[in-house]
Structures are given as C-alpha cells and as structure tokens.
XYZ file of N, CA, C and O in Angstrom:
512
model
N 63.820 -20.211 275.806
C 62.582 -20.620 276.426
C 62.099 -19.553 277.392
O 60.901 -19.327 277.505
N 63.039 -18.903 278.077
C 62.656 -17.846 279.013
C 61.983 -16.693 278.280
O 61.022 -16.108 278.789
N 62.476 -16.388 277.085
C 61.861 -15.323 276.279
C 60.429 -15.695 275.898
O 59.533 -14.848 275.925
N 60.220 -16.950 275.546
C 58.879 -17.399 275.177
C 57.927 -17.261 276.361
O 56.812 -16.754 276.219
N 58.382 -17.700 277.536
C 57.521 -17.605 278.718
C 57.235 -16.153 279.073
O 56.107 -15.813 279.455
N 58.231 -15.285 278.934
C 58.018 -13.862 279.220
C 57.026 -13.257 278.232
O 56.144 -12.474 278.621
N 57.131 -13.641 276.971
C 56.201 -13.138 275.947
C 54.785 -13.626 276.220
O 53.818 -12.859 276.129
N 54.666 -14.904 276.588
C 53.347 -15.454 276.896
C 52.731 -14.771 278.115
O 51.532 -14.500 278.148
N 53.556 -14.488 279.103
C 53.060 -13.806 280.302
C 52.623 -12.377 279.965
O 51.593 -11.903 280.450
N 53.369 -11.714 279.106
C 53.004 -10.361 278.686
C 51.690 -10.372 277.910
O 50.834 -9.508 278.102
N 51.522 -11.365 277.042
C 50.267 -11.499 276.300
C 49.090 -11.731 277.247
O 48.002 -11.184 277.051
N 49.330 -12.529 278.270
C 48.269 -12.803 279.251
C 47.863 -11.530 279.982
O 46.679 -11.277 280.196
N 48.843 -10.685 280.343
C 48.536 -9.416 281.023
C 47.757 -8.477 280.107
O 46.979 -7.646 280.584
N 47.969 -8.603 278.798
C 47.243 -7.770 277.844
C 45.862 -8.337 277.510
O 45.113 -7.737 276.753
N 45.558 -9.522 278.061
C 44.265 -10.137 277.822
C 44.202 -10.945 276.541
O 43.123 -11.208 276.017
N 45.347 -11.353 276.030
C 45.410 -12.138 274.798
C 45.689 -13.584 275.164
O 46.596 -13.881 275.938
N 44.888 -14.493 274.624
C 45.106 -15.917 274.841
C 45.953 -16.495 273.722
O 45.891 -16.050 272.576
N 46.762 -17.491 274.040
C 47.647 -18.109 273.039
C 47.210 -19.544 272.833
O 47.142 -20.334 273.776
N 46.955 -19.896 271.584
C 46.593 -21.260 271.215
C 47.487 -21.662 270.054
O 47.486 -21.013 269.003
N 48.267 -22.711 270.247
C 49.132 -23.215 269.181
C 48.371 -24.278 268.414
O 47.996 -25.309 268.973
N 48.134 -24.026 267.148
C 47.379 -24.962 266.333
C 48.204 -26.171 265.920
O 47.692 -27.271 265.813
N 49.513 -25.981 265.707
C 50.350 -27.098 265.250
C 50.637 -28.085 266.377
O 50.776 -29.277 266.130
N 50.729 -27.604 267.618
C 50.991 -28.498 268.750
C 49.728 -28.835 269.527
O 49.806 -29.537 270.529
N 48.594 -28.302 269.127
C 47.321 -28.510 269.831
C 47.473 -28.157 271.310
O 47.136 -28.927 272.201
N 48.017 -26.969 271.558
C 48.299 -26.517 272.915
C 47.530 -25.223 273.168
O 47.744 -24.229 272.486
N 46.645 -25.253 274.138
C 45.823 -24.092 274.476
C 46.302 -23.548 275.819
O 46.068 -24.154 276.860
N 46.982 -22.408 275.802
C 47.539 -21.850 277.030
C 46.538 -20.993 277.799
O 46.903 -20.376 278.796
N 45.304 -20.983 277.344
C 44.282 -20.248 278.096
C 43.676 -21.121 279.193
O 42.982 -20.614 280.056
N 43.964 -22.412 279.176
C 43.442 -23.327 280.196
C 44.548 -23.690 281.174
O 45.740 -23.645 280.838
N 44.189 -24.088 282.410
C 45.200 -24.519 283.382
C 46.018 -25.722 282.898
O 47.223 -25.779 283.108
N 45.370 -26.661 282.225
C 46.087 -27.834 281.719
C 47.098 -27.423 280.644
O 48.211 -27.956 280.589
N 46.729 -26.491 279.811
C 47.633 -26.014 278.766
C 48.839 -25.297 279.344
O 49.968 -25.469 278.873
N 48.603 -24.473 280.379
C 49.722 -23.780 281.033
C 50.649 -24.773 281.733
O 51.869 -24.624 281.703
N 50.083 -25.816 282.342
C 50.894 -26.852 282.995
C 51.739 -27.589 281.956
O 52.921 -27.872 282.183
N 51.130 -27.880 280.813
C 51.870 -28.564 279.741
C 53.006 -27.693 279.223
O 54.110 -28.177 278.975
N 52.768 -26.396 279.081
C 53.818 -25.480 278.625
C 54.956 -25.423 279.636
O 56.134 -25.390 279.259
N 54.629 -25.428 280.914
C 55.663 -25.423 281.954
C 56.483 -26.708 281.903
O 57.712 -26.669 282.035
N 55.833 -27.839 281.691
C 56.555 -29.110 281.573
C 57.473 -29.111 280.359
O 58.606 -29.599 280.419
N 56.993 -28.564 279.263
C 57.834 -28.481 278.066
C 59.056 -27.593 278.308
O 60.159 -27.893 277.856
N 58.853 -26.487 279.016
C 59.966 -25.585 279.318
C 61.004 -26.260 280.199
O 62.212 -26.141 279.964
N 60.556 -26.984 281.221
C 61.486 -27.689 282.110
C 62.223 -28.776 281.339
O 63.439 -28.959 281.494
N 61.502 -29.496 280.496
C 62.113 -30.563 279.710
C 63.187 -30.003 278.790
O 64.283 -30.558 278.686
N 62.891 -28.908 278.141
C 63.852 -28.281 277.232
C 65.103 -27.807 277.979
O 66.223 -28.006 277.539
N 64.881 -27.190 279.118
C 65.994 -26.677 279.911
C 66.907 -27.802 280.383
O 68.137 -27.697 280.306
N 66.305 -28.890 280.858
C 67.130 -29.999 281.343
C 67.862 -30.670 280.186
O 69.005 -31.108 280.336
N 67.226 -30.740 279.037
C 67.879 -31.339 277.873
C 69.109 -30.536 277.472
O 70.167 -31.095 277.179
N 69.004 -29.205 277.470
C 70.152 -28.351 277.148
C 71.277 -28.528 278.162
O 72.452 -28.588 277.799
N 70.907 -28.636 279.443
C 71.908 -28.813 280.498
C 72.647 -30.130 280.329
O 73.875 -30.192 280.424
N 71.902 -31.209 280.072
C 72.528 -32.519 279.882
C 73.437 -32.519 278.661
O 74.544 -33.060 278.704
N 72.994 -31.902 277.594
C 73.805 -31.841 276.380
C 75.091 -31.065 276.627
O 76.183 -31.490 276.227
N 74.997 -29.934 277.313
C 76.174 -29.126 277.624
C 77.171 -29.918 278.467
O 78.380 -29.899 278.217
N 76.666 -30.651 279.464
C 77.546 -31.459 280.313
C 78.226 -32.567 279.518
O 79.414 -32.843 279.710
N 77.488 -33.209 278.616
C 78.072 -34.282 277.818
C 79.149 -33.754 276.878
O 80.195 -34.396 276.685
N 78.917 -32.587 276.294
C 79.918 -31.999 275.390
C 81.186 -31.656 276.170
O 82.302 -31.957 275.731
N 81.018 -31.032 277.325
C 82.194 -30.686 278.143
C 82.956 -31.921 278.586
O 84.188 -31.936 278.589
N 82.240 -32.975 278.970
C 82.899 -34.221 279.372
C 83.650 -34.830 278.195
O 84.777 -35.324 278.346
N 83.047 -34.789 277.001
C 83.715 -35.326 275.810
C 84.964 -34.549 275.458
O 85.996 -35.127 275.098
N 84.910 -33.212 275.570
C 86.092 -32.397 275.296
C 87.199 -32.665 276.310
O 88.374 -32.764 275.952
N 86.819 -32.789 277.581
C 87.819 -33.078 278.621
C 88.463 -34.440 278.375
O 89.683 -34.599 278.518
N 87.664 -35.423 277.985
C 88.192 -36.759 277.702
C 89.145 -36.725 276.512
O 90.212 -37.365 276.535
N 88.789 -35.986 275.492
C 89.662 -35.881 274.316
C 90.981 -35.213 274.681
O 92.048 -35.645 274.233
N 90.925 -34.148 275.487
C 92.166 -33.479 275.919
C 93.041 -34.420 276.734
O 94.262 -34.420 276.602
N 92.405 -35.208 277.611
C 93.145 -36.158 278.439
C 93.884 -37.179 277.585
O 94.978 -37.609 277.931
N 93.282 -37.561 276.479
C 93.893 -38.553 275.598
C 94.849 -37.936 274.594
O 95.297 -38.606 273.665
N 95.150 -36.636 274.759
C 96.130 -35.986 273.909
C 95.604 -35.534 272.563
O 96.379 -35.199 271.669
N 94.321 -35.530 272.381
C 93.731 -35.094 271.118
C 93.807 -33.583 271.018
O 93.474 -32.873 271.955
N 94.264 -33.088 269.879
C 94.324 -31.651 269.667
C 92.959 -31.190 269.197
O 92.414 -31.716 268.231
N 92.410 -30.212 269.877
C 91.085 -29.705 269.540
C 91.202 -28.464 268.678
O 92.191 -27.747 268.733
N 90.205 -28.212 267.882
C 90.193 -27.025 267.036
C 90.479 -27.370 265.591
O 90.576 -28.538 265.200
N 90.629 -26.323 264.803
C 90.870 -26.508 263.375
C 92.287 -27.004 263.130
O 93.212 -26.643 263.844
N 92.492 -27.803 262.104
C 93.843 -28.272 261.781
C 94.691 -27.117 261.253
O 94.182 -26.147 260.707
N 95.997 -27.230 261.425
C 96.916 -26.168 261.034
C 97.556 -26.455 259.668
O 98.712 -26.144 259.448
N 96.810 -27.032 258.759
C 97.366 -27.426 257.462
C 97.935 -26.239 256.704
O 99.004 -26.345 256.104
N 97.255 -25.121 256.706
C 97.762 -23.950 255.986
C 99.026 -23.424 256.637
O 99.961 -23.000 255.947
N 99.090 -23.444 257.947
C 100.273 -22.963 258.651
C 101.511 -23.781 258.324
O 102.628 -23.249 258.285
N 101.319 -25.082 258.067
C 102.449 -25.938 257.715
C 102.994 -25.609 256.328
O 104.155 -25.866 256.031
N 102.153 -25.036 255.483
C 102.545 -24.701 254.118
C 102.954 -23.231 253.977
O 103.211 -22.770 252.870
N 103.006 -22.481 255.076
C 103.234 -21.034 255.020
C 104.544 -20.678 254.310
O 104.571 -19.795 253.454
N 105.626 -21.362 254.651
C 106.916 -21.032 254.040
C 106.902 -21.292 252.536
O 107.411 -20.489 251.752
N 106.302 -22.419 252.132
C 106.222 -22.719 250.701
C 105.379 -21.673 249.979
O 105.726 -21.223 248.896
N 104.255 -21.303 250.607
C 103.375 -20.313 249.974
C 104.077 -18.971 249.853
O 103.994 -18.311 248.813
N 104.784 -18.556 250.899
C 105.501 -17.270 250.852
C 106.582 -17.283 249.786
O 106.830 -16.279 249.123
N 107.242 -18.429 249.614
C 108.312 -18.494 248.608
C 107.751 -18.450 247.193
O 108.456 -18.078 246.263
N 106.508 -18.810 247.013
C 105.900 -18.827 245.683
C 105.218 -17.530 245.323
O 104.810 -17.347 244.181
N 105.050 -16.655 246.278
C 104.320 -15.419 246.011
C 105.225 -14.419 245.309
O 106.257 -14.026 245.820
N 104.834 -14.063 244.115
C 105.466 -12.982 243.366
C 104.326 -12.082 242.913
O 103.188 -12.516 242.841
N 104.599 -10.822 242.592
C 103.505 -9.900 242.265
C 102.553 -10.382 241.185
O 101.364 -10.140 241.253
N 103.035 -11.094 240.183
C 102.168 -11.503 239.084
C 101.536 -12.882 239.299
O 100.786 -13.347 238.461
N 101.848 -13.553 240.400
C 101.338 -14.911 240.583
C 99.872 -14.905 241.001
O 99.405 -13.994 241.668
N 99.172 -15.921 240.593
C 97.760 -16.065 240.936
C 97.659 -16.791 242.275
O 98.176 -17.903 242.426
N 97.015 -16.151 243.217
C 96.868 -16.753 244.537
C 96.071 -18.049 244.473
O 96.345 -18.995 245.201
N 95.098 -18.095 243.577
C 94.282 -19.308 243.439
C 95.133 -20.487 242.960
O 94.941 -21.619 243.409
N 96.075 -20.229 242.067
C 96.947 -21.292 241.557
C 97.863 -21.809 242.670
O 98.066 -23.012 242.811
N 98.427 -20.893 243.449
C 99.281 -21.299 244.574
C 98.469 -22.128 245.555
O 98.918 -23.175 246.028
N 97.267 -21.684 245.863
C 96.404 -22.401 246.804
C 96.073 -23.796 246.283
O 96.103 -24.776 247.036
N 95.775 -23.896 245.001
C 95.428 -25.200 244.432
C 96.612 -26.157 244.481
O 96.474 -27.307 244.871
N 97.778 -25.670 244.125
C 98.950 -26.548 244.100
C 99.399 -26.972 245.496
O 99.873 -28.087 245.682
N 99.268 -26.084 246.460
C 99.664 -26.427 247.828
C 98.526 -27.070 248.620
O 98.712 -27.466 249.759
N 97.355 -27.130 248.018
C 96.158 -27.703 248.632
C 95.794 -27.001 249.941
O 95.546 -27.625 250.976
N 95.774 -25.682 249.882
C 95.322 -24.862 251.006
C 94.325 -23.846 250.450
O 94.164 -23.725 249.246
N 93.663 -23.119 251.330
C 92.659 -22.160 250.896
C 93.265 -20.891 250.314
O 94.374 -20.481 250.668
N 92.500 -20.260 249.406
C 92.951 -18.996 248.813
C 93.090 -17.917 249.876
O 93.971 -17.067 249.802
N 92.216 -17.956 250.870
C 92.292 -16.960 251.940
C 93.601 -17.082 252.700
O 94.187 -16.078 253.104
N 94.074 -18.298 252.895
C 95.357 -18.497 253.578
C 96.494 -17.907 252.759
O 97.380 -17.242 253.300
N 96.474 -18.142 251.459
C 97.524 -17.582 250.588
C 97.467 -16.060 250.646
O 98.495 -15.393 250.742
N 96.257 -15.518 250.616
C 96.108 -14.057 250.692
C 96.650 -13.526 252.023
O 97.317 -12.497 252.066
N 96.381 -14.243 253.112
C 96.882 -13.832 254.423
C 98.412 -13.858 254.446
O 99.047 -12.939 254.954
N 99.011 -14.899 253.857
C 100.472 -14.959 253.796
C 101.017 -13.816 252.950
O 102.044 -13.228 253.261
N 100.326 -13.508 251.849
C 100.739 -12.421 250.964
C 100.686 -11.086 251.698
O 101.625 -10.299 251.629
N 99.607 -10.837 252.416
C 99.503 -9.587 253.170
C 100.559 -9.511 254.269
O 101.122 -8.450 254.534
N 100.834 -10.638 254.902
C 101.872 -10.684 255.929
C 103.233 -10.376 255.319
O 104.041 -9.644 255.892
N 103.454 -10.916 254.140
C 104.717 -10.681 253.444
C 104.881 -9.202 253.110
O 105.944 -8.621 253.302
N 103.814 -8.584 252.641
C 103.858 -7.159 252.310
C 104.065 -6.323 253.566
O 104.857 -5.380 253.577
N 103.351 -6.669 254.633
C 103.440 -5.856 255.854
C 104.830 -5.909 256.466
O 105.282 -4.956 257.091
N 105.535 -7.021 256.273
C 106.897 -7.126 256.809
C 107.934 -6.539 255.866
O 109.114 -6.468 256.196
N 107.477 -6.171 254.662
C 108.373 -5.624 253.650
C 109.537 -6.586 253.383
O 110.688 -6.179 253.244
N 109.175 -7.852 253.350
C 110.164 -8.895 253.120
C 110.444 -8.972 251.626
O 109.630 -9.425 250.850
N 111.613 -8.517 251.204
C 111.974 -8.480 249.793
C 112.690 -9.752 249.340
O 112.970 -9.925 248.173
N 113.040 -10.629 250.265
C 113.802 -11.822 249.906
C 112.822 -12.907 249.474
O 111.942 -13.295 250.215
N 112.997 -13.390 248.250
C 112.161 -14.457 247.732
C 113.072 -15.530 247.163
O 114.132 -15.244 246.625
N 112.621 -16.736 247.252
C 113.438 -17.807 246.681
C 113.380 -17.711 245.163
O 112.367 -17.310 244.593
N 114.452 -18.087 244.481
C 114.468 -17.959 243.021
C 113.493 -18.906 242.326
O 113.029 -18.618 241.256
N 113.211 -20.039 242.944
C 112.314 -21.009 242.316
C 111.239 -21.433 243.296
O 111.509 -21.641 244.471
N 110.065 -21.561 242.798
C 108.941 -22.034 243.597
C 108.787 -23.540 243.322
O 108.578 -23.928 242.195
N 108.895 -24.329 244.349
C 108.803 -25.778 244.182
C 107.469 -26.275 244.767
O 107.268 -26.201 245.963
N 106.608 -26.765 243.891
C 105.335 -27.317 244.318
C 105.483 -28.817 244.491
O 106.217 -29.467 243.734
N 104.787 -29.383 245.447
C 104.833 -30.845 245.587
C 104.144 -31.506 244.400
O 103.146 -30.994 243.906
N 104.689 -32.576 243.944
C 104.118 -33.281 242.774
C 103.263 -34.418 243.234
O 103.375 -35.041 244.170
C-alpha cells in the first residue's frame, strides 16, 4: 500500500491525475484522496490484525504440544529407502512402494553416495 501511495504522489507531482474506473475512485478530488487514505488505513489495520491472529494461533498450538511444520514422513522411511537403493533400481518405484516422494528417495540416494556407504542389505523389504 505504501508503494501505491508513493506512486500516486509521484504522479500528482508530475501533474497526472489518477481515476480508477473499476472502483469509481477519482483521486483528483479531495473526497477521492480522503477515500484512498481510508482504504490504505483499513488495509494496513487488516494486515496487522491478521498477523496478530496467526501468531496467537501458532503460540496456542505450540502450547498444546502441536508440532508445527511439514511432517517427517520421508525421514521415517529413510533407512528402508537407503536399504532398497541399488544402482539399477528405479527411484520412482521405491518412492511409490514406500509412499514417499521421488525427491526424498533421490536425496537419500545422493546422501548414500556422498558417504560412500557400500553396505547394503541383501533384501529390500517393502511394506505390504
């Protein structure tokens, strides 16, 4: 909103009047400028109230022991995914069977390569 007001003020200094046809708002008149100021204040206060409500909701959730953020489902399957990774295996197939994302399987695969971990389980066991 501050950018809009700065742009409108710059236009006014250049001698350009602003008339919004969709909102029927004429900023070349005193009443139009007053209405624009009221809209700016209303928008600003609405953002402030929303921000406060979100922060209060997050604090309440933390107080009640709720874990915030993305679930760690892929992390729980990391050992199974690593045990199933062999050079010829399809990452998409491993991801589908373990019900995790292909990107997670790829991340585990890259981690496995970077650690030069040569130990692999002889059998890959997928949940049925």
